[in-house]
Short mmCIF file of C-alpha atoms and ligand atoms in Angstrom, two decimals:
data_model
loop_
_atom_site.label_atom_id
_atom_site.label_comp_id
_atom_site.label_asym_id
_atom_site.label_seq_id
_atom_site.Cartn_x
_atom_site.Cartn_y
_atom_site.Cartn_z
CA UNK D 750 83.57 61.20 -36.26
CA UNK D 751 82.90 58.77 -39.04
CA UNK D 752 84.80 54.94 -39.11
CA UNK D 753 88.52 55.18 -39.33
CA UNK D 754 89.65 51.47 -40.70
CA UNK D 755 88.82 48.13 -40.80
CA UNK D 756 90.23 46.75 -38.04
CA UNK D 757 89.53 43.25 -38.07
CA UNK D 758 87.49 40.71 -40.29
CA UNK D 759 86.20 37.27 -38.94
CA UNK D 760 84.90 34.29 -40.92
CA UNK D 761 83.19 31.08 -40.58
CA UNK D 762 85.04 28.53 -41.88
CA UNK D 763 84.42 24.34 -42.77
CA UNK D 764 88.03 23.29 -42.03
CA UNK D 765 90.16 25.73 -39.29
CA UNK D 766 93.48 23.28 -40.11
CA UNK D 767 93.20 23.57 -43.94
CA UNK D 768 92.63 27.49 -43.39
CA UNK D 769 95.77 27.69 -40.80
CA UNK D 770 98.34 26.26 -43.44
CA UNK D 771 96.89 28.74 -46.34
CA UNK D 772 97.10 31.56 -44.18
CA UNK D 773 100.78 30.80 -42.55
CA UNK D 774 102.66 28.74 -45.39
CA UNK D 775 100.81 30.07 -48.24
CA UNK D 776 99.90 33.69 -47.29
CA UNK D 777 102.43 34.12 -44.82
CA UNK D 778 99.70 35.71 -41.71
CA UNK D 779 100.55 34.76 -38.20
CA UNK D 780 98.30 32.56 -36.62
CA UNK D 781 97.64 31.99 -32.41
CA UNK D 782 95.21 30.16 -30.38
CA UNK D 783 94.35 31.35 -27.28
CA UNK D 784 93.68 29.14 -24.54
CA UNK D 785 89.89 27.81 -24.17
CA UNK D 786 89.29 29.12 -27.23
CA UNK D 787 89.58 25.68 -29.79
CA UNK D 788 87.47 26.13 -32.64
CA UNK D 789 88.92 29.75 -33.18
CA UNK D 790 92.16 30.71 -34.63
CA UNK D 791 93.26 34.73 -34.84
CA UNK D 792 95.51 35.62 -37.76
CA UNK D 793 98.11 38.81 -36.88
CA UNK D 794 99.26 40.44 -39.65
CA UNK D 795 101.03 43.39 -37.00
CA UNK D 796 101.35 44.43 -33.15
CA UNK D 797 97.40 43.80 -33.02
CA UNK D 798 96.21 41.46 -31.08
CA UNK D 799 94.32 40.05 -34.35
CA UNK D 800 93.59 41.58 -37.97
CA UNK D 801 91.61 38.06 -38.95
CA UNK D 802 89.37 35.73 -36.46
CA UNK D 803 88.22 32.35 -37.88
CA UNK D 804 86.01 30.58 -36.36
CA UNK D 805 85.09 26.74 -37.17
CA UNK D 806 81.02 26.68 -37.63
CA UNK D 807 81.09 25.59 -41.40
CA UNK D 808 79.31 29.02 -42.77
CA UNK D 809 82.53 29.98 -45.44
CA UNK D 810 81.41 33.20 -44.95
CA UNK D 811 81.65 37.01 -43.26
CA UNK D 812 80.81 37.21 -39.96
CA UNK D 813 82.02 40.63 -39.23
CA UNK D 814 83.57 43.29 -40.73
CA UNK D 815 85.13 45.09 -37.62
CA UNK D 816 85.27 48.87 -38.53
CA UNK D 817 87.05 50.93 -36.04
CA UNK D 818 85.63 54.40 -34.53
CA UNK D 819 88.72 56.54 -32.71
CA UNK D 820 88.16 56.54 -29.29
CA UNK D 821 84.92 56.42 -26.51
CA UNK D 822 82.96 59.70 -27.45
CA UNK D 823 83.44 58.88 -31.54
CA UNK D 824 81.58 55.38 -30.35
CA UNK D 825 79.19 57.27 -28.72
CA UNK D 826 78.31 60.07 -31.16
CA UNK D 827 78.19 57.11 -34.05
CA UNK D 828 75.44 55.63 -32.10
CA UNK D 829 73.40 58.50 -32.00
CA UNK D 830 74.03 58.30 -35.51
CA UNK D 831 72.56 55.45 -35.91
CA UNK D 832 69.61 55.93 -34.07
CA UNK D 833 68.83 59.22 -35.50
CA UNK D 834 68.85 57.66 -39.05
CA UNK D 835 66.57 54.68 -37.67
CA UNK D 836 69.49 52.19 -37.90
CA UNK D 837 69.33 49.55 -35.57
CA UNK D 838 72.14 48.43 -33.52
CA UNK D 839 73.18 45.59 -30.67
CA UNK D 840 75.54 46.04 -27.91
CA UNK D 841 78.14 43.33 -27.70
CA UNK D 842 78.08 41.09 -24.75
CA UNK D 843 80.69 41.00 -22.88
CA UNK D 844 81.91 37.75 -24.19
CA UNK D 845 81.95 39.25 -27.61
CA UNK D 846 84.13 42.07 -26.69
CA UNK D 847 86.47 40.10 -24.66
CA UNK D 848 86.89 37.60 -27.47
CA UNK D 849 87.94 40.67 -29.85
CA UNK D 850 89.84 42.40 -27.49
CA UNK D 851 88.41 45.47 -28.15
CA UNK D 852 87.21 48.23 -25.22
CA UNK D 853 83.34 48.28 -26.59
CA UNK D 854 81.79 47.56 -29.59
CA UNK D 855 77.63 47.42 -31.65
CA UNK D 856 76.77 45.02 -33.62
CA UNK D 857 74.43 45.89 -36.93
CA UNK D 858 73.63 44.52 -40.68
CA UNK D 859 74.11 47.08 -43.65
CA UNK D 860 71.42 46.95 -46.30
CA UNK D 861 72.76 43.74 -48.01
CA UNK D 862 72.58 41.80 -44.55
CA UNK D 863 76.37 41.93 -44.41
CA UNK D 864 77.78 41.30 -40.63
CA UNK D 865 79.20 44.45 -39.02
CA UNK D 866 80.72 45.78 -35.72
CA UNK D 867 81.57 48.95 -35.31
CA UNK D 868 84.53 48.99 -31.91
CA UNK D 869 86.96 51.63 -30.40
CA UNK D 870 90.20 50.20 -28.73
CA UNK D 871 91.27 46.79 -30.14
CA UNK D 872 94.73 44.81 -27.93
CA UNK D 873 98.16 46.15 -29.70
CA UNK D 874 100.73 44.28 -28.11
CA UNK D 875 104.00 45.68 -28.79
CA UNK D 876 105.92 43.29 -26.87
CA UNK D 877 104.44 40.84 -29.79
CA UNK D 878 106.23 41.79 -33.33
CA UNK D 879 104.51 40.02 -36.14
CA UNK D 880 106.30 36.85 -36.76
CA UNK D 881 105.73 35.45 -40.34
CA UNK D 882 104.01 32.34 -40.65
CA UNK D 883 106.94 31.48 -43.46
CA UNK D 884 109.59 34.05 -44.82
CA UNK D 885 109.05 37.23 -46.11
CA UNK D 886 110.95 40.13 -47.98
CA UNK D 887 109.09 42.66 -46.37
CA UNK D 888 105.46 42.67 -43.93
CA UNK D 889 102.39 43.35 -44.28
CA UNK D 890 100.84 47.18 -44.99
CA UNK D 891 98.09 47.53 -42.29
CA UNK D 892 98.30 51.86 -41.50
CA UNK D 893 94.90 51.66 -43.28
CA UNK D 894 93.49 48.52 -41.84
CA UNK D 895 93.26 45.21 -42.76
CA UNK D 896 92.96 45.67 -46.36
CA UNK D 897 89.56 45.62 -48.31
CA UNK D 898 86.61 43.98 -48.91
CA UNK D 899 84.61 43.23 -51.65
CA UNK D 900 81.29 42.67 -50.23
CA UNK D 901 77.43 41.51 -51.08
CA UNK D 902 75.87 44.39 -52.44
CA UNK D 903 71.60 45.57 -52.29
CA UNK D 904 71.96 48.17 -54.63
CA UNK D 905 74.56 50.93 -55.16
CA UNK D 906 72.14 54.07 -53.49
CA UNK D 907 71.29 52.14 -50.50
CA UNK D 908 74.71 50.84 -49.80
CA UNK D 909 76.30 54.44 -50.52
CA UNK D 910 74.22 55.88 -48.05
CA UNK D 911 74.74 53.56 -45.12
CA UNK D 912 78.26 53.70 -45.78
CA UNK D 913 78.33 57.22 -46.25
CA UNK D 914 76.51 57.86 -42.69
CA UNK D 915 79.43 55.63 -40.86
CA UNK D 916 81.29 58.36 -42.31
CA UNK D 917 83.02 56.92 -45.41
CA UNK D 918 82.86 58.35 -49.18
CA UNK D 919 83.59 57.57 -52.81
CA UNK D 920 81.63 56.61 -55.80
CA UNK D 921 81.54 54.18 -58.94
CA UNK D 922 84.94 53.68 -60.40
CA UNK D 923 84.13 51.18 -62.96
CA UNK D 924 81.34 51.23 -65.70
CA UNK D 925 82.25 47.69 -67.07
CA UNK D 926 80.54 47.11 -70.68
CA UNK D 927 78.30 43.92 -70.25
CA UNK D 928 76.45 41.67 -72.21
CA UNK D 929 73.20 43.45 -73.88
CA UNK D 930 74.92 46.89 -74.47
CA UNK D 931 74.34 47.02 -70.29
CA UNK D 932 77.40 48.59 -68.18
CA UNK D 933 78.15 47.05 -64.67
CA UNK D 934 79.49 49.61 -62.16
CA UNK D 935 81.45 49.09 -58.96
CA UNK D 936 81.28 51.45 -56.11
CA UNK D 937 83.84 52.31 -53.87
CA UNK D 938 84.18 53.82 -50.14
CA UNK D 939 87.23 54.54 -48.22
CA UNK D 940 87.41 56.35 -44.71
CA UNK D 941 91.24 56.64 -44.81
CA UNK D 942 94.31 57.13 -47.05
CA UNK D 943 93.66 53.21 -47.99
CA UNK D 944 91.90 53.68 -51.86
CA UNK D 945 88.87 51.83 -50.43
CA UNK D 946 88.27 49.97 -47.22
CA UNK D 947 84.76 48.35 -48.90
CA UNK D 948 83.22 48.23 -52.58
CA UNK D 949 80.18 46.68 -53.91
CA UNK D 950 79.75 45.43 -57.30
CA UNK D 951 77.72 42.42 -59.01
CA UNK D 952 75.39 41.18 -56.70
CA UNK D 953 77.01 37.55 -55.40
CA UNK D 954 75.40 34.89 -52.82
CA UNK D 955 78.33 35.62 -50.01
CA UNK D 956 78.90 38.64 -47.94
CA UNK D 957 82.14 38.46 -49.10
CA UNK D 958 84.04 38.24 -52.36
CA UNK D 959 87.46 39.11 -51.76
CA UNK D 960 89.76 40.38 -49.58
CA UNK D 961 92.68 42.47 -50.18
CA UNK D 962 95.87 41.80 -48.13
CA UNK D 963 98.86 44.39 -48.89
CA UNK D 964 102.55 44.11 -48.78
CA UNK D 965 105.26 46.48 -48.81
CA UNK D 966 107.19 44.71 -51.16
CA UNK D 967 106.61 43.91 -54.57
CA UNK D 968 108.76 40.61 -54.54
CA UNK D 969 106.17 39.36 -51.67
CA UNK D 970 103.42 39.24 -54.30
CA UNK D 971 105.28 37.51 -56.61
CA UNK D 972 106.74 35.09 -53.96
CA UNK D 973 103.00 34.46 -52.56
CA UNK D 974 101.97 33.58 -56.15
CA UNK D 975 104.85 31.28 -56.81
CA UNK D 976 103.80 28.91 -53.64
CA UNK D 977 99.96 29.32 -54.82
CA UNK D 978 100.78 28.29 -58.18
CA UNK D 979 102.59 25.49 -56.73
CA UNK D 980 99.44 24.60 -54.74
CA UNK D 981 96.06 23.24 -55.06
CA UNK D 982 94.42 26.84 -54.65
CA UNK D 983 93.53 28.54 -58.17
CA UNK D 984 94.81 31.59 -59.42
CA UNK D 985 91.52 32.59 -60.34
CA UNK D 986 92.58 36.24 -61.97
CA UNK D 987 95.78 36.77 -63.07
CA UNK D 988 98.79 39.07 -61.75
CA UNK D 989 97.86 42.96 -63.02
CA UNK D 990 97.36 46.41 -62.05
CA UNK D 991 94.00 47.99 -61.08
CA UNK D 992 93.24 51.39 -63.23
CA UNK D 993 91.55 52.84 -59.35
CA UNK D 994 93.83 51.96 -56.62
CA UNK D 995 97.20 51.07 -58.57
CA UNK D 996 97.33 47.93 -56.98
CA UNK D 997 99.45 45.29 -58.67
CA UNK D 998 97.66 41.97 -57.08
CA UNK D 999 96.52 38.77 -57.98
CA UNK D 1000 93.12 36.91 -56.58
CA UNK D 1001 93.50 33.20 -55.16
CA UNK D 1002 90.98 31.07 -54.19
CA UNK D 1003 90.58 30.65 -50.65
CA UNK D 1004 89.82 27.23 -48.96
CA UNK D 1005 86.54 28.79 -48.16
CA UNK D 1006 85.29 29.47 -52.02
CA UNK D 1007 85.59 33.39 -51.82
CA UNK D 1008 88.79 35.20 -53.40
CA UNK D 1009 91.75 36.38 -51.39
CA UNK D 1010 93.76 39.55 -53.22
CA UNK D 1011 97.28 39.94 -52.19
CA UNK D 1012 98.58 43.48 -53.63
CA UNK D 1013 101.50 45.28 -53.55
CA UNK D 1014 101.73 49.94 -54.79
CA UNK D 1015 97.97 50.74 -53.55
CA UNK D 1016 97.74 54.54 -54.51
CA UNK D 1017 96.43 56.78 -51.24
CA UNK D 1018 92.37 57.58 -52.05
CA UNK D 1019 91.63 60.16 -54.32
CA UNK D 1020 89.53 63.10 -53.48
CA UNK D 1021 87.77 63.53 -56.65
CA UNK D 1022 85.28 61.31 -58.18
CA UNK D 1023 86.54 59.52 -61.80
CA UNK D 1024 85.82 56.22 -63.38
CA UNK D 1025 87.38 53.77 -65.72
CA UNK D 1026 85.89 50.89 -68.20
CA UNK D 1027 89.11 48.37 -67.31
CA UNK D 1028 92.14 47.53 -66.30
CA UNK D 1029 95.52 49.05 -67.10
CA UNK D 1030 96.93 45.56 -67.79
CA UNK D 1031 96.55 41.99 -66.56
CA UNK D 1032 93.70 40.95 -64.04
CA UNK D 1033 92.82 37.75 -66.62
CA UNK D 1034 89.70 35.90 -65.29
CA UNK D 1035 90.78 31.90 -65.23
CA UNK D 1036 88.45 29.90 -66.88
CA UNK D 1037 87.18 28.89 -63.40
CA UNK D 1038 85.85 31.76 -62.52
CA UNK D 1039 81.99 31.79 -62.89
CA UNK D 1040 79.86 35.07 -64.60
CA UNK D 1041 80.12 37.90 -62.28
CA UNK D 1042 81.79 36.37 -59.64
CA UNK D 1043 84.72 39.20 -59.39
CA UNK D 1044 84.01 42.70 -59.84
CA UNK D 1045 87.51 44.53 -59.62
CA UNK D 1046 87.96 44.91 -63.13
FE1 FE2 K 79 90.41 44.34 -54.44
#
């Protein structure tokens, strides 16, 4: 009954024409504009009609995290969810749902003011196939959603809880030793075979602090880090392999400040709860990177 992936993300960005040549020649995302839509560009990463909106308003920020429910009465029954457990919820207008090309959707906050909507039926189009925005070996891995997100976090307990009531699970996976003799931990939910779909960590200023892309491929992660090394983005943590999901990845600044991860041999989500204090190898901070500002490792 619970969420099943995230379906789409959508950000405000300062600059839509420096964000459509990192996400095509950099990234390698598809990007379209739809007629009498200008200041919005949708980045395909499959046969959906979008897996990434951005929209020109300056915020370099989330503004929704698009989790998908499977079908009418699974949209239904989560909103009696929600109003049960005193959550409150918007409809979308019709102009909202007709801009995501989804069948229905709510809009809500989680308990760090993080931008959600929660949607059955987004636009597959099949007569579409993804066409790189520059070449690939191999495509992008999307059977678990978009990828995952890194977002603002109000405390482990409360964000566990709301997360857990859309239906997700997990727990902390890292205790990371911090200045003082203090640990930091990282929690992490998923609500499919995907390790996580969200995780919460150091408290940050954005909603968002990364997000993960995945290929099927290892030589695509290497080939995307080649062109961002060869770039004006930073490499702001180095290629290595995460201890929770198995990911081999490396984090690149965006042209919007927060971190984009592009990974490659994500493990499925385990079923029992264990932890870990780092990294199996790799994952070096750049100098660049401020205090706190990543949490994967
Ligand atoms: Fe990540």
């Amino acid at each position: 009954m619970g969420v099943t992936e995230l379906g789409y993300v959508v950000f405000g960005v300062s600059d839509l024409a420096e964000w459509r040549e990192f996400a095509t020649s950099l990234l390698g995302l598809e990007a379209v504009m739809e007629p009498g839509e200008p200041n919005r560009l949708y980045l395909r990463s499959d046969y959906h009609h979008h897996r990434i909106v951005l929209e020109q308003d300056g915020r370099d920020d989330l503004s929704a995290a698009g989790l998908r429910v499977a079908g009418v009465e699974e949209f239904a029954a989560m909103q009696a969810n929600l109003r049960a457990a005193g959550i409150h919820f918007e409809q979308g207008s019709p102009e909202l749902i007709r801009q995501r090309r989804v069948l229905d959707l709510i809009i809500l906050k989680d308990p760090a003011d993080n931008p959600i909507e929660i949607f059955h039926g987004p636009l597959i189009q099949p007569h579409l196939p993804f066409h790189p925005g520059r070449r690939m070996h191999s495509h992008f891995l999307t059977g678990g959603g978009v990828g995952h997100m890194i977002l603002r976090n109000a405390g482990l307990d409360a964000m566990y809880r709301f997360y857990r009531g859309l239906g997700m699970r997990g727990g902390v996976e890292y205790k990371i030793a911090a200045p003082g003799g203090n640990s930091a931990e990282v929690l992490f939910m998923h609500c499919n075979d995907r390790d996580h779909t969200v995780a919460f960590g150091p408290p940050g200023s954005k909603s968002v602090n990364h997000l993960m892309l995945e290929v099927t491929n290892i030589d695509d992660v290497f080939m995307t880090h080649d062109l961002m090394q060869a770039s004006k983005y930073p490499v702001m943590i180095s290629l290595g392999k995460h201890a929770n999901d198995h990911m081999f990845s490396f984090y690149v600044q965006s042209p919007s400040g927060w971190l984009v991860e592009v990974g490659y041999g994500g493990r499925p989500a385990t079923h029992q709860s264990e932890y870990y204090e780092r990294d199996t190898y790799g994952h070096v901070f750049s100098a660049q990177m401020g205090p706190g500002m990543s949490i994967d490792k």
